[in-house]
Coordinates of C-alpha atoms in Angstrom, one line a residue:
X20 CA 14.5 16.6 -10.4
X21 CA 14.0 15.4 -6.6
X22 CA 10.7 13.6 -7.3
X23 CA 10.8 12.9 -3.2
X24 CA 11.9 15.1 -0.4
X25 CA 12.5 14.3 3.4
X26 CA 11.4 17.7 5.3
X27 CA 12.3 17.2 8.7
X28 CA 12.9 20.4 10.1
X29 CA 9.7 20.0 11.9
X30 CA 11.4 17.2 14.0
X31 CA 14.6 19.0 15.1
X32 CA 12.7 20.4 18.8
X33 CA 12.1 16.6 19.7
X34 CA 15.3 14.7 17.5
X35 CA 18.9 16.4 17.1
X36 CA 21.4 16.0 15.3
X37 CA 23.4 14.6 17.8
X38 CA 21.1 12.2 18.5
X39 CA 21.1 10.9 14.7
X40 CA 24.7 11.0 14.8
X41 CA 25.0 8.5 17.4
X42 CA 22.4 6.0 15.9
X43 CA 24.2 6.5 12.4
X44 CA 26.4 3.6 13.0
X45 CA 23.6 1.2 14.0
X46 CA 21.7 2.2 10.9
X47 CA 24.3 1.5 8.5
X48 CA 24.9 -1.7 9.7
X49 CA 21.7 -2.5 9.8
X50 CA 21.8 -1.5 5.7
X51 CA 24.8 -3.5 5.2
X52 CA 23.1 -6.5 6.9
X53 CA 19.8 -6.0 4.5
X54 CA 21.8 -5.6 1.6
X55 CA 24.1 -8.5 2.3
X56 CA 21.4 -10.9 3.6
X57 CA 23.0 -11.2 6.6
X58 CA 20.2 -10.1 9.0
X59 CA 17.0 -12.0 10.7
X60 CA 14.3 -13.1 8.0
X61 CA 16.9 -13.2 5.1
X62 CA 14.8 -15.3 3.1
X63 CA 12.7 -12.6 2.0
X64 CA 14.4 -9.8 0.8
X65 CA 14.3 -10.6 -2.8
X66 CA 12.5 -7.5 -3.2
X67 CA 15.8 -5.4 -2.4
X68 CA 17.2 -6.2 -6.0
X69 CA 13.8 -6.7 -8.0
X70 CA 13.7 -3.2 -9.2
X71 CA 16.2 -3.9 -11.2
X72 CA 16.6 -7.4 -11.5
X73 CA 12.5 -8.4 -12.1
X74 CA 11.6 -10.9 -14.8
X75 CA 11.3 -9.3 -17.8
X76 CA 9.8 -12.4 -19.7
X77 CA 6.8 -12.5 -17.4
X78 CA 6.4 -8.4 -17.2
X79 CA 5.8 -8.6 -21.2
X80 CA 2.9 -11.0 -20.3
X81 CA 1.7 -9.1 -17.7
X82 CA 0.9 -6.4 -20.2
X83 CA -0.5 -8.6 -22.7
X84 CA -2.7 -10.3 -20.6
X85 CA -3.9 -7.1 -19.6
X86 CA -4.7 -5.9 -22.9
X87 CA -6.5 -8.7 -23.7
X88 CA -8.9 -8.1 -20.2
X89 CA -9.7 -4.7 -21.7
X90 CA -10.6 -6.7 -24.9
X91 CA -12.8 -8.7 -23.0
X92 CA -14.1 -7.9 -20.0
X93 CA -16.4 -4.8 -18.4
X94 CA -15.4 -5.9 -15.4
X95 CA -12.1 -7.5 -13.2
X96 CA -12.3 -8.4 -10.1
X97 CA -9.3 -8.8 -8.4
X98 CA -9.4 -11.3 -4.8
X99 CA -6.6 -11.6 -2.6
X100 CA -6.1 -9.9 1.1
X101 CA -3.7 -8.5 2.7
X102 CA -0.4 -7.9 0.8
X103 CA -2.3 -9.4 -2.4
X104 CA -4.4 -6.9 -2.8
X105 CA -3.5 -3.5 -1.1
X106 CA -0.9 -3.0 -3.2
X107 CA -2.7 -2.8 -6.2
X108 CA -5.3 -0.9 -5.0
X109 CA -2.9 1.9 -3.9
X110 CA -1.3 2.2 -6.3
X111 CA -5.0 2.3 -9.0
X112 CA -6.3 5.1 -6.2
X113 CA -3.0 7.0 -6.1
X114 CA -2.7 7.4 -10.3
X115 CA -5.9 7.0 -11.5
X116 CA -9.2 9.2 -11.6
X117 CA -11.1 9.5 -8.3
X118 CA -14.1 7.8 -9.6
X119 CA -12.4 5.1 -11.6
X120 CA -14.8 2.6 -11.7
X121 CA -17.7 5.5 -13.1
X122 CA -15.2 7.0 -15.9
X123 CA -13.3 3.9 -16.8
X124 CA -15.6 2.2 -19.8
X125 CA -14.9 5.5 -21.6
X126 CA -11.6 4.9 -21.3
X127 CA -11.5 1.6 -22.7
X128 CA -10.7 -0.5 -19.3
X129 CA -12.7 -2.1 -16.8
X130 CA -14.1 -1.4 -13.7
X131 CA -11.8 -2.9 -10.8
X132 CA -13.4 -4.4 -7.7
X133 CA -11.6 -6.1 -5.2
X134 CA -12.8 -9.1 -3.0
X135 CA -11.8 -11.6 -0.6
X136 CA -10.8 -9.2 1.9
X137 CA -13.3 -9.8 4.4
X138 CA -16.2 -12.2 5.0
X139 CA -19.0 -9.8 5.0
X140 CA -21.9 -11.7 3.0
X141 CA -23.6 -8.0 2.1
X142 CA -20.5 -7.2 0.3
X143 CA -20.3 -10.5 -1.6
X144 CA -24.1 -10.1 -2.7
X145 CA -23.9 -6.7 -3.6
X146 CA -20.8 -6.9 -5.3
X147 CA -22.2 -10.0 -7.4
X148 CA -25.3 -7.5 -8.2
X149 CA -23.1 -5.0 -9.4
X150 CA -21.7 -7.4 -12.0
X151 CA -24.7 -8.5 -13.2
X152 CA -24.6 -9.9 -17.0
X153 CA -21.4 -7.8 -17.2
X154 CA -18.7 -9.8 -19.0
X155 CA -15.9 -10.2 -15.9
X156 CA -12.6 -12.2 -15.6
X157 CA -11.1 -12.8 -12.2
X158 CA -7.8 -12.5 -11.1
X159 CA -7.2 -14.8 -7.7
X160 CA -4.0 -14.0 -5.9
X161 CA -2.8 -16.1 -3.4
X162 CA 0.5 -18.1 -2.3
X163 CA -1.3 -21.1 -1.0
X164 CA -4.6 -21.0 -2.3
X165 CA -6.3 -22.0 1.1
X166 CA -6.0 -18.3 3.0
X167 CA -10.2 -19.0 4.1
X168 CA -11.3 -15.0 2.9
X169 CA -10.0 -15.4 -0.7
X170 CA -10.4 -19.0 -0.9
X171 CA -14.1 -18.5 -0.2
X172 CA -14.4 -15.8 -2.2
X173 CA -13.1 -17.7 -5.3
X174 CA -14.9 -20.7 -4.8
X175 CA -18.1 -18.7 -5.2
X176 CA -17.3 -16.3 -8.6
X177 CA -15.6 -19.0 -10.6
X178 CA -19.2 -20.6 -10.0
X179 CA -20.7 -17.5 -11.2
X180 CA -18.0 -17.3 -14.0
X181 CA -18.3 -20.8 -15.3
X182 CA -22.4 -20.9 -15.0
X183 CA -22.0 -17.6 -17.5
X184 CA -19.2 -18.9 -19.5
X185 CA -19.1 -22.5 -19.1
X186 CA -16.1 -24.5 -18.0
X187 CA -13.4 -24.0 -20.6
X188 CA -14.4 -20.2 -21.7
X189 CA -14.1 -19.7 -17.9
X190 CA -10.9 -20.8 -17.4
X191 CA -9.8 -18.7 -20.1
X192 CA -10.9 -15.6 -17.4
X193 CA -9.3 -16.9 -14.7
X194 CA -6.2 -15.2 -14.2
X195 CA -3.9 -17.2 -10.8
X196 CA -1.5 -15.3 -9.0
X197 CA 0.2 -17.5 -7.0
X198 CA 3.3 -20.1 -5.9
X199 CA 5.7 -21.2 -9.0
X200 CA 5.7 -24.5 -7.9
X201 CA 3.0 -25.6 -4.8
X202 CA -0.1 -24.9 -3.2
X203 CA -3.7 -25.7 -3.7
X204 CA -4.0 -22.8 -6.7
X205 CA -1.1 -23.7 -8.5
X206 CA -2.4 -27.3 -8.3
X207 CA -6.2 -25.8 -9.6
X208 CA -4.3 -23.2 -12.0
X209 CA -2.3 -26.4 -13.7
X210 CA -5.2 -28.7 -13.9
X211 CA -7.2 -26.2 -15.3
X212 CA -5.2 -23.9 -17.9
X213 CA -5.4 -20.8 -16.2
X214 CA -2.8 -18.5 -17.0
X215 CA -0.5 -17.8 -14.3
X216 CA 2.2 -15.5 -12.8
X217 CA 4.1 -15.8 -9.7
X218 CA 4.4 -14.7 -6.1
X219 CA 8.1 -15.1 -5.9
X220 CA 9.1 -17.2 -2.8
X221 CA 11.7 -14.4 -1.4
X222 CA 9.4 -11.7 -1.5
X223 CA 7.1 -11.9 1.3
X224 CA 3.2 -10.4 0.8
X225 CA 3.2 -7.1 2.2
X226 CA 6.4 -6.3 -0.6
X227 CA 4.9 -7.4 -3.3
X228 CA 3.3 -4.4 -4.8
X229 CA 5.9 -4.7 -7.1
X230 CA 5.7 -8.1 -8.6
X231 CA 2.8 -9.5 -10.9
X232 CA 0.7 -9.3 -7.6
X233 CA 0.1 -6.0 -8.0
X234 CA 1.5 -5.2 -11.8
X235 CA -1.7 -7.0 -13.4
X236 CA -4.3 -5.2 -11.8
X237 CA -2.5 -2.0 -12.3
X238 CA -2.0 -2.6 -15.8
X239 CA -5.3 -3.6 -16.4
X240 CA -6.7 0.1 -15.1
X241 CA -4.6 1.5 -17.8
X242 CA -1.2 2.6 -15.9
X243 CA 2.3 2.8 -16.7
X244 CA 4.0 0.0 -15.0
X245 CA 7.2 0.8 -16.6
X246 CA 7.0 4.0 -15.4
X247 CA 6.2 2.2 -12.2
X248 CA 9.3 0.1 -12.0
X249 CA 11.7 2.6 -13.5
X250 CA 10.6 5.0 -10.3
X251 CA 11.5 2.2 -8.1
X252 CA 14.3 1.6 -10.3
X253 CA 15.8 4.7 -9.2
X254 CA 14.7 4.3 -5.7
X255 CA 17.3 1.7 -5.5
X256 CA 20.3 3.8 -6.2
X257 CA 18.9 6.6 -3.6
X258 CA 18.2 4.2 -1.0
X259 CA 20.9 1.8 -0.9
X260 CA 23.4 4.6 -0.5
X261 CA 25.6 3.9 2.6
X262 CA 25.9 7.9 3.5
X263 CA 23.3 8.8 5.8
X264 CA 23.4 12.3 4.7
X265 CA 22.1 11.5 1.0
X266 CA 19.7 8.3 2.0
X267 CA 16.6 9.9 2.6
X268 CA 14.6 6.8 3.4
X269 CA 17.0 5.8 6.1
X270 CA 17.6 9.3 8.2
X271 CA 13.2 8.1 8.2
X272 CA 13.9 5.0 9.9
X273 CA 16.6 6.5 12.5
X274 CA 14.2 9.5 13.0
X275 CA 11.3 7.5 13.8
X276 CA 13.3 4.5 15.7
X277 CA 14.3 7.9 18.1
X278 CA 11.2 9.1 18.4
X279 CA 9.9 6.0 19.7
X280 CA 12.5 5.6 22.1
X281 CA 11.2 8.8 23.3
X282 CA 8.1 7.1 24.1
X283 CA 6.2 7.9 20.5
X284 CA 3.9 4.6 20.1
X285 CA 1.7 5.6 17.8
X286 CA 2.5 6.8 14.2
X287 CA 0.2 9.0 11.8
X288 CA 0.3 8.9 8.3
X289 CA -0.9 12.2 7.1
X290 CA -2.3 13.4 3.7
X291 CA -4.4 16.2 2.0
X292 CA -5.2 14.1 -0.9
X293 CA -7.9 11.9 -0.8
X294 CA -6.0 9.2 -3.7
X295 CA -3.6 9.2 -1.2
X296 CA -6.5 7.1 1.5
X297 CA -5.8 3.6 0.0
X298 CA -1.7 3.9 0.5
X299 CA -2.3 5.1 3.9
X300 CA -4.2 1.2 3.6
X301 CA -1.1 -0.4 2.0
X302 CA 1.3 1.6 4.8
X303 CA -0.6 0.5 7.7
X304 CA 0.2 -3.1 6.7
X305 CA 4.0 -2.5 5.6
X306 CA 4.7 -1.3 9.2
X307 CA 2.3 -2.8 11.5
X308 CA 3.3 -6.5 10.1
X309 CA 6.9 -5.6 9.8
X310 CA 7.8 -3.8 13.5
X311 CA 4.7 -5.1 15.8
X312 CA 6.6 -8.0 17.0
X313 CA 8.1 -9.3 20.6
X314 CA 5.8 -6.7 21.9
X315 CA 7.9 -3.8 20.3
X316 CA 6.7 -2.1 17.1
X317 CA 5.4 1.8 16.3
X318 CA 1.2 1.6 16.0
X319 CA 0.9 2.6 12.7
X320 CA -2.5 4.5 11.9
X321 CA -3.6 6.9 9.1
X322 CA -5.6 10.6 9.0
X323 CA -7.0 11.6 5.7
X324 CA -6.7 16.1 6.1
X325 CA -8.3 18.2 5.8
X326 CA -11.7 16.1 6.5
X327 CA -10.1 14.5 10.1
X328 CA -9.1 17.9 11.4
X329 CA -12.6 18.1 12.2
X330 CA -12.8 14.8 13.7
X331 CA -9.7 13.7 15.7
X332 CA -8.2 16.3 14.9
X333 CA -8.7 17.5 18.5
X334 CA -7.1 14.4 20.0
X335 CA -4.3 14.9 18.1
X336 CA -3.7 18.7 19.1
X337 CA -4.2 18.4 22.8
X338 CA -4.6 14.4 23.6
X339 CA -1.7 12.3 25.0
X340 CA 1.5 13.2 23.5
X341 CA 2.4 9.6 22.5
X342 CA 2.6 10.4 19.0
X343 CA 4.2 11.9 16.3
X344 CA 3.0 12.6 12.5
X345 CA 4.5 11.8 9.0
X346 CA 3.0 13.5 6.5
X347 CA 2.7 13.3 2.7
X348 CA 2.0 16.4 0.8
X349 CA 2.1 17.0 -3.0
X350 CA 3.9 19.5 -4.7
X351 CA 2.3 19.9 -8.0
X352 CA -1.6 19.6 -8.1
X353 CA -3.1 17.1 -10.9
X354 CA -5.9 19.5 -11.2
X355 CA -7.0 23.3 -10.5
X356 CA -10.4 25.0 -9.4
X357 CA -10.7 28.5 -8.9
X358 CA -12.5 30.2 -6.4
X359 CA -15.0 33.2 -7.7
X360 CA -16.2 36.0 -6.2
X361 CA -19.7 36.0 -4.9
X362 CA -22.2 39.2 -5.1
X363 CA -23.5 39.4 -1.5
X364 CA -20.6 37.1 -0.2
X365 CA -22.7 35.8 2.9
X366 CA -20.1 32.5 3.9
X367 CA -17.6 35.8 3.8
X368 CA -15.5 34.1 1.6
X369 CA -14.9 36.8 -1.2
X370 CA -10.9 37.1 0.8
X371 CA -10.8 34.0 -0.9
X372 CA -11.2 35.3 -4.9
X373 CA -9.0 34.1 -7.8
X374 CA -7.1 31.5 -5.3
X375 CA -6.7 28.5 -6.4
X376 CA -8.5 25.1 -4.3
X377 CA -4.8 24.1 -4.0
X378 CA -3.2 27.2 -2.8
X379 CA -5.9 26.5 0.4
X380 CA -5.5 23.3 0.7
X381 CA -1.4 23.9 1.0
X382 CA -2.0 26.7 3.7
X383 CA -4.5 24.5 5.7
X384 CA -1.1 22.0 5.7
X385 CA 1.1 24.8 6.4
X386 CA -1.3 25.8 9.3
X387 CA -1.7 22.3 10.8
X388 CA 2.4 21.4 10.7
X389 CA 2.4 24.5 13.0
X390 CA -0.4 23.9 15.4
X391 CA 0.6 20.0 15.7
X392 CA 4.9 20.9 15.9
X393 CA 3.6 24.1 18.6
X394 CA 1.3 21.4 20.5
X395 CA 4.4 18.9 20.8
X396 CA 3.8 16.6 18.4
X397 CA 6.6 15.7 16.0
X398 CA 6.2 16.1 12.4
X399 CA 8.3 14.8 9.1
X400 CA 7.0 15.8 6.0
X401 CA 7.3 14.0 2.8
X402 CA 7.3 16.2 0.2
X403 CA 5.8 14.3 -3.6
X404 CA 6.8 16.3 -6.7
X405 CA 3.7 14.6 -8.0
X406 CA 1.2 11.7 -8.5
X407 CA 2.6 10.1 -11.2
X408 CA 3.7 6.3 -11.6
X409 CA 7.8 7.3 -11.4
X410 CA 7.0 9.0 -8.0
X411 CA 4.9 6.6 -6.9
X412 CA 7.6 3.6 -7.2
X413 CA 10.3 5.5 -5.3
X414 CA 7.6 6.1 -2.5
X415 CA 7.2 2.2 -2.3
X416 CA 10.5 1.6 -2.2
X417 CA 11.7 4.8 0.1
X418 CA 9.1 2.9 2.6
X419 CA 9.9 -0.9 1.8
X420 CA 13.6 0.1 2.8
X421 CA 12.6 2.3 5.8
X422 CA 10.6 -0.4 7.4
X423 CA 13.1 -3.0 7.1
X424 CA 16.3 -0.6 8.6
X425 CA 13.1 -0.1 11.4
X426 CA 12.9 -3.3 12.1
X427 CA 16.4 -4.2 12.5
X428 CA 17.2 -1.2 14.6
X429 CA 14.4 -1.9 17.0
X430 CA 15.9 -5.9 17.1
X431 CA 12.5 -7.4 15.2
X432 CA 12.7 -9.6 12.0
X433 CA 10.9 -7.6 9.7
X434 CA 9.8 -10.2 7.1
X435 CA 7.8 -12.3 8.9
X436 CA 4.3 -12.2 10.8
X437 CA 3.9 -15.0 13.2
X438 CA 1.3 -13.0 15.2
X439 CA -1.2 -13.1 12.3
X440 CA -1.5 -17.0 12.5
X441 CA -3.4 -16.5 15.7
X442 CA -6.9 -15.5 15.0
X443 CA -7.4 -18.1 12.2
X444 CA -6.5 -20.9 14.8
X445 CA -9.4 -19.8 17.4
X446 CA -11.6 -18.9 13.8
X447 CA -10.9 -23.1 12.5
X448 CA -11.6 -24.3 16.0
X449 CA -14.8 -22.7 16.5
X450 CA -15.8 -23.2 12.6
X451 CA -14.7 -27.4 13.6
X452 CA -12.1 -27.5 11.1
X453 CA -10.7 -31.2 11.3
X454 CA -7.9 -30.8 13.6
X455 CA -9.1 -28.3 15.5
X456 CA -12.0 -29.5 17.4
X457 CA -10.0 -29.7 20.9
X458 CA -9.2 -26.0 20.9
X459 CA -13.0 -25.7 20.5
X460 CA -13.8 -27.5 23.5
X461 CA -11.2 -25.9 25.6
X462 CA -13.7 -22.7 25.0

């Protein structure tokens, strides 16, 4: 069964075939390069093969280490940013229940909060209110161990950890993510006994959903990660496919690249699932670090339907027509609610009885692929079979390939990120980091 559909009739008024046909040639080549490691930023496309070739040794520890947070802990909280933490949050909003953290002490796992993606203080407090007396481990993930959001964030719920704990049953909670060999965590991790798993050094941030970086947290809400990896698993055979005409993921990448050279400059990912709001997270950072580069790159934003119909909704029916929509829509519906009759029927929807929530919820889809494709903005549709953790790997992986044939076809390195360097430079100098005082005084 196709677990993943590409639905682009809703393109062909603004892409033809012709026009696919001529960038065919560029696309494969672009493939053969990926696959090959002959193209720019070949250093980190470990995460081509590690569907398949992943170690096994560590994934076995992964899941124990998980069991034994649920054995121990009412709480995890899980600090990283960026790439070390969006992963894993997608992928625990996309398979679990909606309200998680309320219905997971019944079901024998811990509530999951994440940290160390911003520097709000209110956050921090509240989130160390929320933990309370509650017995918590932490899991830190991070390559260097200095990235200042999840460093500070660390620094200040070990204290909390060890003042509840003490020192040694603390370290026993503290769970490192992070370089096999350098870096001021793995230096910390080693001194202190933490148990650790690693950020493989070919597989840069935003692509490592798929390594312990995400695996542990998900594991630790409960999910199938094998389930997980054999999607992706799979993925690899679908999406490495030189033909064109059966590689789904890369007809994506020439659609889009010719849409942009068409003057599309903004890109939409669409759902009608609200699980779906933290990929649409995850997404945003897979193509807006990968392509925004050499001031080229598609501006990758997200709409959460039906709910933004009714707020920009508007712009996007009759605003510029700079953009085009990709939109993920689920076949089979976890869950069902009816809709009843009602005696004197007075919000007139009685037309409505015995239909399910879902069988709405498809039509308002159906309805807005036609208003948005009749208004002249272009729409692919990426039709799920389900929300289940086989499905969700091949989505990682359908995208993970996409953006990279992207990159390469609009002449960007996709695996690096020099731009994001930038703001921490101006944040040091003003904060008076040692070595950074002259930039201040330029100011």
């Amino acid at each position: 069964m196709e677990v993943i559909k590409l639905n682009d009739q809703y393109i062909q008024p603004f892409v033809s075939e012709q026009e696919i046909e001529q960038i065919t040639p560029y696309a494969q080549l672009a493939l053969s390069q990926l696959l090959e490691g002959k193209g720019a930023g070949n250093d980190f496309i470990d995460w081509v093969q590690w569907p398949t070739s992943y170690d096994k040794e560590e994934f076995q520890r992964i899941k124990q280490t998980a069991q034994k947070i649920q054995s121990d802990s009412d709480v995890l909280v899980v600090i990283g940013i960026g790439g070390s933490y969006l992963g894993a949050r997608a992928a625990i909003d996309f398979l679990s229940h909606t309200f998680y953290n309320e219905v997971s002490p019944k079901r024998g796992c811990p509530k999951i909060y994440f940290l160390g993606n911003h520097l709000s203080s209110k956050y921090l407090n509240e989130l160390l209110e929320v933990i309370g007396e509650q017995d918590f481990s932490i899991n830190v993930i991070s390559k260097s161990g200095t990235t200042t959001e999840p460093a500070i964030a660390f620094r200040i719920l070990k204290e909390k950890l060890i003042r509840k704990y003490g020192k040694e049953e603390a370290n026993r909670r503290i769970y490192a993510t992070t370089d096999q060999d350098k870096g001021a965590l793995r230096s910390e991790a080693d001194e202190n006994g933490y148990e650790t798993f690693v950020i493989p050094s070919g597989i840069g941030g935003r692509f490592t959903v798929l390594t312990a970086v995400g695996l542990l947290p998900i594991a630790v809400a409960g999910l199938n990660i094998e389930a997980l990896m054999g999607g992706a698993e799979k993925a690899t055979a679908l999406y490495q496919q030189e033909d064109v005409s059966k590689n789904e993921a890369i007809r994506y990448a020439m659609i889009r690249n010719i849409l942009h050279r068409k003057g599309k400059q903004v890109e939409i990912l669409a759902n009608y699932e609200p699980n779906l709001r933290s990929f649409g997270e995850w997404w945003k950072q897979l193509f807006g670090e990968s392509e925004g580069k050499d001031h080229k790159g598609i501006f990758p934003t997200t709409a959460n339907f039906t709910t933004d119909l009714h707020s920009i909704g508007q712009i996007i029916q009759d605003g510029p027509r700079n953009l085009f929509e990709t939109v993920l829509t689920v076949k089979e519906s976890p869950s069902e609610v009816r809709i009843m009759a009602d005696e004197k029927d007075l919000d007139g929807l009685n037309y409505l009885e015995n239909k399910t929530l879902a069988e709405v919820n498809q039509k308002a889809f159906q309805g807005t692929l036609m208003a948005h494709t009749d208004g002249g903005v272009p729409n692919v549709v990426i039709e799920l079979a389900d929300m289940t953790e086989g499905t969700l790997g091949q989505l990682i992986y359908f995208f993970e390939i996409a953006v990279a044939i992207s990159g390469y076809l609009n002449g960007v390195n996709p695996f690096d990120q020099p731009g994001v360097e930038a703001y921490k430079r101006n944040m040091f100098a003003l904060l008076e980091k040692p070595g950074y005082e002259k930039l201040a005084d330029q100011g």
